[in-house]
Coordinates of C-alpha atoms in Angstrom, one line a residue:
M1 CA 0.0 0.0 0.0
D2 CA 1.1 3.6 -0.7
N3 CA 3.0 5.0 2.3
N4 CA 0.9 8.2 1.9
I5 CA -2.2 6.2 3.0
Y6 CA -0.5 5.3 6.3
W7 CA 0.6 8.9 6.8
L8 CA -2.9 10.2 6.2
W9 CA -4.3 7.6 8.6
F10 CA -1.7 8.5 11.2
T11 CA -2.1 12.3 11.1
N12 CA -5.9 12.2 11.1
I13 CA -6.3 10.0 14.3
K14 CA -8.5 12.2 16.5
G15 CA -6.9 12.9 19.9
L16 CA -3.4 11.9 18.8
G17 CA -1.7 15.3 18.8
Y18 CA 1.6 16.4 17.4
R19 CA 3.7 15.6 20.5
R20 CA 2.5 12.0 20.8
R21 CA 2.8 11.5 17.0
R22 CA 6.4 12.6 17.1
F23 CA 7.2 10.4 20.1
L24 CA 5.7 7.4 18.3
L25 CA 7.6 8.1 15.1
E26 CA 10.9 8.5 17.0
T27 CA 10.3 5.0 18.5
F28 CA 8.7 3.0 15.7
L29 CA 10.0 5.0 12.7
S30 CA 7.0 4.9 10.4
P31 CA 3.2 5.1 10.4
E32 CA 3.0 1.7 8.7
A33 CA 4.9 0.1 11.6
I34 CA 2.6 1.9 14.1
F35 CA -0.5 0.7 12.2
L36 CA 0.7 -2.9 12.4
L37 CA 1.1 -2.8 16.2
E38 CA -1.7 -4.2 18.3
D39 CA -3.9 -1.5 19.8
R40 CA -3.2 -2.6 23.3
V41 CA 0.5 -2.6 22.8
L42 CA 0.4 0.9 21.4
L43 CA -1.8 2.2 24.2
D44 CA 0.3 0.6 27.0
F45 CA 3.4 2.0 25.4
L46 CA 2.0 5.5 25.5
E47 CA 0.8 5.1 29.1
S48 CA 4.1 3.7 30.3
N49 CA 5.9 6.7 28.9
R50 CA 3.5 9.2 30.5
M51 CA 2.1 10.3 27.2
G52 CA -1.5 9.5 28.0
A53 CA -3.9 7.3 26.0
A54 CA -7.2 8.3 27.4
G55 CA -10.0 8.1 24.8
L56 CA -7.7 6.7 22.1
E57 CA -8.8 3.0 22.2
E58 CA -12.1 3.4 20.4
E59 CA -10.6 5.9 17.9
L60 CA -7.7 3.6 17.0
K61 CA -10.0 0.7 16.4
R62 CA -12.4 2.8 14.3
S63 CA -9.6 4.4 12.2
K64 CA -7.9 1.1 11.5
Q65 CA -11.2 -0.4 10.3
N66 CA -11.6 2.6 8.0
L67 CA -8.3 2.4 6.2
A68 CA -10.1 1.7 2.9
A69 CA -11.9 5.0 3.4
V70 CA -8.5 6.8 3.9
E71 CA -7.4 5.2 0.6
R72 CA -10.4 6.5 -1.2
Y73 CA -9.9 9.9 0.4
H74 CA -6.3 10.0 -0.9
G75 CA -7.6 9.1 -4.4
G76 CA -10.1 12.0 -4.2
L77 CA -7.3 14.4 -3.2
L78 CA -5.3 13.4 -6.3
E79 CA -8.3 13.9 -8.5
Q80 CA -8.6 17.5 -7.2
G81 CA -5.0 18.2 -7.9
I82 CA -3.9 17.9 -4.3
R83 CA -0.7 16.1 -3.4
T84 CA 0.5 15.0 0.0
L85 CA 4.2 15.2 1.0
S86 CA 5.1 13.2 4.1
L87 CA 8.4 13.4 6.0
E88 CA 9.5 10.3 4.2
D89 CA 8.9 11.8 0.7
P90 CA 12.0 12.6 -1.2
E91 CA 10.4 15.8 -2.4
Y92 CA 9.7 17.0 1.1
P93 CA 11.7 20.3 1.5
R94 CA 15.0 19.5 3.2
E95 CA 15.1 22.8 5.1
L96 CA 11.7 22.2 6.6
R97 CA 12.5 18.7 7.6
E98 CA 15.4 20.0 9.7
I99 CA 13.3 22.4 11.9
H100 CA 12.3 21.5 15.5
A101 CA 8.7 20.6 14.7
P102 CA 8.3 19.8 11.0
P103 CA 4.8 19.1 9.7
H104 CA 4.3 15.3 9.4
V105 CA 2.3 15.8 6.2
L106 CA 1.9 18.7 3.8
Y107 CA -1.0 19.2 1.4
L108 CA 0.0 20.9 -1.8
R109 CA -1.8 22.4 -4.8
G110 CA 0.3 23.4 -7.8
T111 CA 3.9 22.5 -8.5
W112 CA 6.7 22.5 -6.0
P113 CA 9.2 25.2 -7.1
K114 CA 12.4 24.2 -8.9
A115 CA 14.4 27.1 -7.3
D116 CA 16.7 25.8 -4.6
L117 CA 16.8 29.2 -2.8
R118 CA 13.7 30.5 -1.1
V119 CA 13.2 33.8 0.7
G120 CA 10.1 34.7 2.8
I121 CA 8.5 38.1 2.8
V122 CA 6.0 38.9 5.5
G123 CA 4.4 42.0 7.1
S124 CA 1.3 43.8 8.2
R125 CA -2.2 43.3 6.9
R126 CA -2.8 47.0 7.7
S127 CA 0.0 48.1 5.5
T128 CA 0.7 51.5 4.0
Q129 CA 1.1 52.1 0.3
Y130 CA 4.8 52.4 0.9
G131 CA 4.9 49.0 2.5
R132 CA 2.8 47.4 -0.2
Q133 CA 5.0 48.8 -3.0
T134 CA 8.2 47.8 -1.3
A135 CA 7.0 44.2 -0.8
R136 CA 5.9 44.0 -4.5
I137 CA 9.3 45.4 -5.7
L138 CA 11.3 43.0 -3.5
G139 CA 9.1 40.0 -4.6
K140 CA 9.6 41.0 -8.2
E141 CA 13.3 41.5 -8.1
L142 CA 14.0 38.4 -6.1
A143 CA 11.9 36.3 -8.6
K144 CA 13.8 37.8 -11.5
R145 CA 17.0 36.5 -9.8
G146 CA 15.6 33.0 -9.6
V147 CA 14.7 33.2 -5.9
C148 CA 11.4 31.6 -4.9
V149 CA 9.3 34.0 -2.8
V150 CA 7.4 32.5 0.2
S151 CA 4.6 34.2 2.1
G152 CA 1.2 33.7 3.7
M153 CA -1.2 35.0 1.1
A154 CA -2.8 37.5 3.6
V155 CA -4.0 40.9 2.5
G156 CA -1.3 43.6 2.6
I157 CA 2.4 42.8 2.5
D158 CA 2.0 39.0 1.9
G159 CA -0.3 39.4 -1.1
E160 CA 1.9 42.1 -2.7
A161 CA 5.0 39.9 -2.3
H162 CA 3.3 37.1 -4.1
W163 CA 2.1 39.5 -6.9
G164 CA 5.6 40.8 -7.3
A165 CA 7.0 37.4 -7.7
L166 CA 4.3 36.5 -10.3
E167 CA 5.1 39.8 -12.2
G168 CA 8.8 38.9 -12.1
G169 CA 8.1 35.6 -13.9
G170 CA 9.3 33.6 -10.9
E171 CA 8.0 31.0 -8.5
T172 CA 6.1 31.7 -5.3
V173 CA 4.8 29.5 -2.5
A174 CA 1.8 30.5 -0.2
V175 CA 1.6 28.8 3.2
L176 CA -2.0 28.9 4.4
G177 CA -3.4 29.1 7.9
S178 CA -6.3 26.9 6.6
G179 CA -6.8 23.9 4.3
V180 CA -5.7 24.3 0.7
L181 CA -9.3 24.2 -0.5
E182 CA -10.2 27.2 1.6
C183 CA -9.2 30.6 0.2
Y184 CA -8.6 33.1 2.9
P185 CA -9.2 35.9 2.6
P186 CA -11.8 35.3 -0.1
S187 CA -10.8 38.4 -2.0
N188 CA -7.5 36.7 -2.8
R189 CA -9.2 34.0 -4.9
N190 CA -7.6 35.2 -8.1
L191 CA -4.2 35.5 -6.5
M192 CA -4.5 31.9 -5.2
E193 CA -5.3 30.5 -8.6
R194 CA -2.3 32.5 -10.1
I195 CA 0.0 31.1 -7.4
I196 CA -1.2 27.5 -8.1
G197 CA -0.4 28.1 -11.8
Q198 CA 3.1 29.5 -11.1
G199 CA 4.1 27.8 -7.9
A200 CA 2.3 26.1 -5.0
V201 CA -0.2 26.6 -2.2
L202 CA 0.4 24.4 0.8
S203 CA -0.8 23.7 4.3
E204 CA -0.3 21.1 7.1
E205 CA -4.0 21.3 7.9
P206 CA -6.8 19.0 6.4
V207 CA -7.9 20.4 3.1
H208 CA -11.2 21.8 4.3
A209 CA -9.9 23.3 7.6
K210 CA -11.3 26.8 8.2
P211 CA -8.9 29.7 8.9
V212 CA -9.2 30.0 12.7
P213 CA -6.8 32.2 14.7
G214 CA -4.8 29.4 16.3
L215 CA -3.6 28.0 13.0
F216 CA -1.8 31.2 11.9
P217 CA 1.0 31.0 14.5
K218 CA 1.5 27.4 13.6
R219 CA 1.9 28.1 9.9
N220 CA 4.4 30.8 10.6
R221 CA 7.1 28.3 11.5
I222 CA 6.6 26.7 8.0
I223 CA 7.1 30.0 6.2
S224 CA 10.4 30.6 8.0
G225 CA 11.3 26.9 7.9
L226 CA 11.1 26.8 4.1
C227 CA 13.4 29.7 3.6
R228 CA 17.1 30.7 3.8
G229 CA 16.1 34.2 4.8
L230 CA 13.0 36.1 6.0
V231 CA 12.2 39.8 5.2
V232 CA 9.9 41.7 7.4
V233 CA 8.2 44.7 5.7
E234 CA 6.1 46.8 8.0
A235 CA 5.1 45.1 11.3
A236 CA 3.5 46.6 14.4
H237 CA 5.0 46.0 17.8
K238 CA 2.8 43.0 18.4
S239 CA 2.6 41.6 14.9
G240 CA 2.3 38.0 13.8
S241 CA 5.2 38.8 11.5
L242 CA 7.4 39.1 14.6
I243 CA 6.4 35.6 15.6
T244 CA 7.6 34.4 12.2
A245 CA 10.8 36.4 12.6
H246 CA 11.3 34.7 16.0
D247 CA 10.8 31.3 14.5
A248 CA 13.3 32.2 11.8
L249 CA 15.9 33.1 14.3
E250 CA 15.3 29.9 16.3
Q251 CA 15.7 28.0 13.0
G252 CA 19.0 29.7 12.2
R253 CA 17.7 31.7 9.3
D254 CA 18.8 35.2 8.2
V255 CA 16.4 37.8 9.3
F256 CA 16.0 41.1 7.3
A257 CA 13.8 44.1 7.9
V258 CA 12.8 47.2 5.9
P259 CA 13.1 50.4 8.0
G260 CA 10.2 52.8 8.3
R261 CA 9.5 56.1 9.9
W262 CA 10.5 56.2 13.6
N263 CA 7.0 57.3 14.7
D264 CA 5.0 55.0 12.4
A265 CA 3.2 52.3 14.5
Q266 CA 3.1 50.0 11.5
S267 CA 7.0 50.1 11.3
E268 CA 7.8 49.8 15.0
G269 CA 8.3 46.0 14.9
A270 CA 10.5 46.1 11.8
N271 CA 12.5 49.0 13.2
R272 CA 13.0 47.2 16.5
L273 CA 14.2 44.1 14.6
I274 CA 16.9 46.2 13.0
Q275 CA 17.8 47.7 16.4
A276 CA 18.2 44.1 17.7
G277 CA 20.5 43.1 14.9
A278 CA 18.4 42.2 11.9
K279 CA 19.9 43.1 8.5
M280 CA 18.6 46.4 7.3
V281 CA 17.1 46.2 3.7
L282 CA 17.5 49.4 1.6
G283 CA 17.2 47.5 -1.6
V284 CA 17.1 43.9 -3.0
E285 CA 20.9 44.0 -3.2
D286 CA 21.1 43.8 0.6
I287 CA 19.3 40.5 0.6
L288 CA 21.2 39.1 -2.4
E289 CA 24.5 40.0 -0.9
E290 CA 23.8 38.5 2.5
L291 CA 22.7 35.3 0.8
G292 CA 25.7 35.2 -1.4
I293 CA 24.0 35.9 -4.7
G294 CA 25.6 38.3 -7.2
A295 CA 23.7 41.5 -7.3
G296 CA 24.6 42.1 -11.0
K297 CA 23.8 45.4 -12.7
Q298 CA 21.0 46.6 -10.5
G299 CA 21.4 50.1 -11.7
E300 CA 20.8 49.4 -15.4
N301 CA 17.0 50.0 -15.2
S302 CA 17.5 53.4 -13.5
E303 CA 20.0 54.4 -16.2
K304 CA 17.6 53.4 -19.0
I305 CA 14.8 55.4 -17.4
E306 CA 17.0 58.5 -17.0
K307 CA 17.9 58.5 -20.7
T308 CA 14.2 58.7 -21.7
L309 CA 13.5 61.9 -19.7
D310 CA 14.2 65.5 -20.4
E311 CA 15.8 67.7 -17.7
R312 CA 12.5 68.9 -16.1
E313 CA 11.1 65.3 -16.0
K314 CA 14.4 64.1 -14.4
M315 CA 14.0 66.8 -11.7
V316 CA 10.4 65.9 -11.0
Y317 CA 11.1 62.1 -11.1
S318 CA 14.0 62.5 -8.6
C319 CA 11.6 63.9 -6.1
M320 CA 9.4 60.8 -6.2
S321 CA 9.7 57.7 -4.1
L322 CA 7.5 54.8 -3.1
E323 CA 6.1 57.0 -0.4
P324 CA 3.3 59.4 -1.6
I325 CA 4.3 63.0 -1.9
F326 CA 1.9 66.0 -1.9
L327 CA 1.8 68.2 -5.1
D328 CA 2.7 71.4 -3.2
R329 CA 5.8 69.6 -1.8
I330 CA 6.9 68.8 -5.4
L331 CA 6.3 72.4 -6.4
S332 CA 8.4 73.6 -3.4
I333 CA 11.3 71.2 -4.2
T334 CA 11.5 71.8 -8.0
G335 CA 10.5 75.5 -8.1
L336 CA 8.6 74.9 -11.3
Q337 CA 5.4 76.7 -12.3
I338 CA 2.2 74.7 -11.7
G339 CA 1.5 74.4 -15.4
D340 CA 5.0 73.1 -16.2
L341 CA 4.9 70.7 -13.2
M342 CA 1.5 69.2 -14.2
L343 CA 2.8 68.7 -17.8
C344 CA 5.8 66.8 -16.4
L345 CA 3.7 64.7 -14.1
M346 CA 1.4 63.8 -17.0
Q347 CA 4.4 62.8 -19.2
L348 CA 5.7 60.6 -16.3
E349 CA 2.3 59.0 -15.9
L350 CA 2.1 58.2 -19.6
K351 CA 5.6 56.5 -19.3
A352 CA 4.2 54.5 -16.3
L353 CA 6.8 56.0 -14.0
V354 CA 4.5 57.9 -11.7
E355 CA 1.0 57.3 -10.4
A356 CA -1.5 60.0 -9.4
L357 CA -3.2 59.3 -6.1
P358 CA -6.3 60.9 -4.6
N359 CA -6.1 64.3 -2.9
R360 CA -3.2 65.6 -5.1
Y361 CA -0.6 63.0 -4.0
Y362 CA 1.8 61.3 -6.3
V363 CA 4.0 58.2 -6.0
R364 CA 6.8 56.5 -8.0
C365 CA 5.7 53.3 -9.7
P366 CA 7.5 50.2 -8.7

């Protein structure tokens, strides 16, 4: 019988939590060996090692009798394009296998990335435009360098990092705090389908598991565990992204953070990470250099852009950044007349270099 059947049986025994499963695997080595044990032997073994076996006897008996149903369930998963990767599977990510508490089974939709190097990008759901654009640029530039971008598919920073990777023509992996057949948030349905087509969506939870709060801290260790490095873009003082950063440090991963304004609550967590020793990210080159990847000619695009602009457009463009700037501020910096400035901004918009925002704000396009 396919080993995946035994793994699915083992990880879906009600009342047999992760700690007891790990203890049994360390002793008996495989779910198949555990399945072949007599129920009484298994229960006595747990009791004698103070692991507790209350309420398991009936569940063990019932689950073993229903192994054929587990086999049918596995077949149904395959028909829906869902694969299972167990700890024994050669395709199970090596980096994840080495963490303190690796998932015993992963459910996966899509194709596992070919890229050997993976970097996580996480951050606030209540992100600013600056944070979202930064995440998108980092995701795009890393993907163009052949780096797989890993995140959690949440609104805000996570979603933008995925979109950036997709725009960069690279691979991306979304680790869910729900089952892989549950899209959360529902507004990211299109993003989820794009990720499945250009990477993978995965979870350790049963495929129909709903996104409840307790599952998100659990999934954070998987995001960091899959990666060589983790980048935090905008995180409040008590953010889930800081839990992921803590997991990354415990797993021996490189931790990066994008700085923000000192008085911005959404950047307090990231700023404090830098204060505590995280690598400051001022551009994708900082990540590539730390991970030992050649940064290449990162300035080429800027040079090409500069050649397409006249002197006034260059002056206006140089005022712009990923943070919105008020029209009056641009007037003050450049000293241009309002008519000349509006003409320059219109030309920059037509060249897809600048975007006009509500209330007379402008921002540089990523």
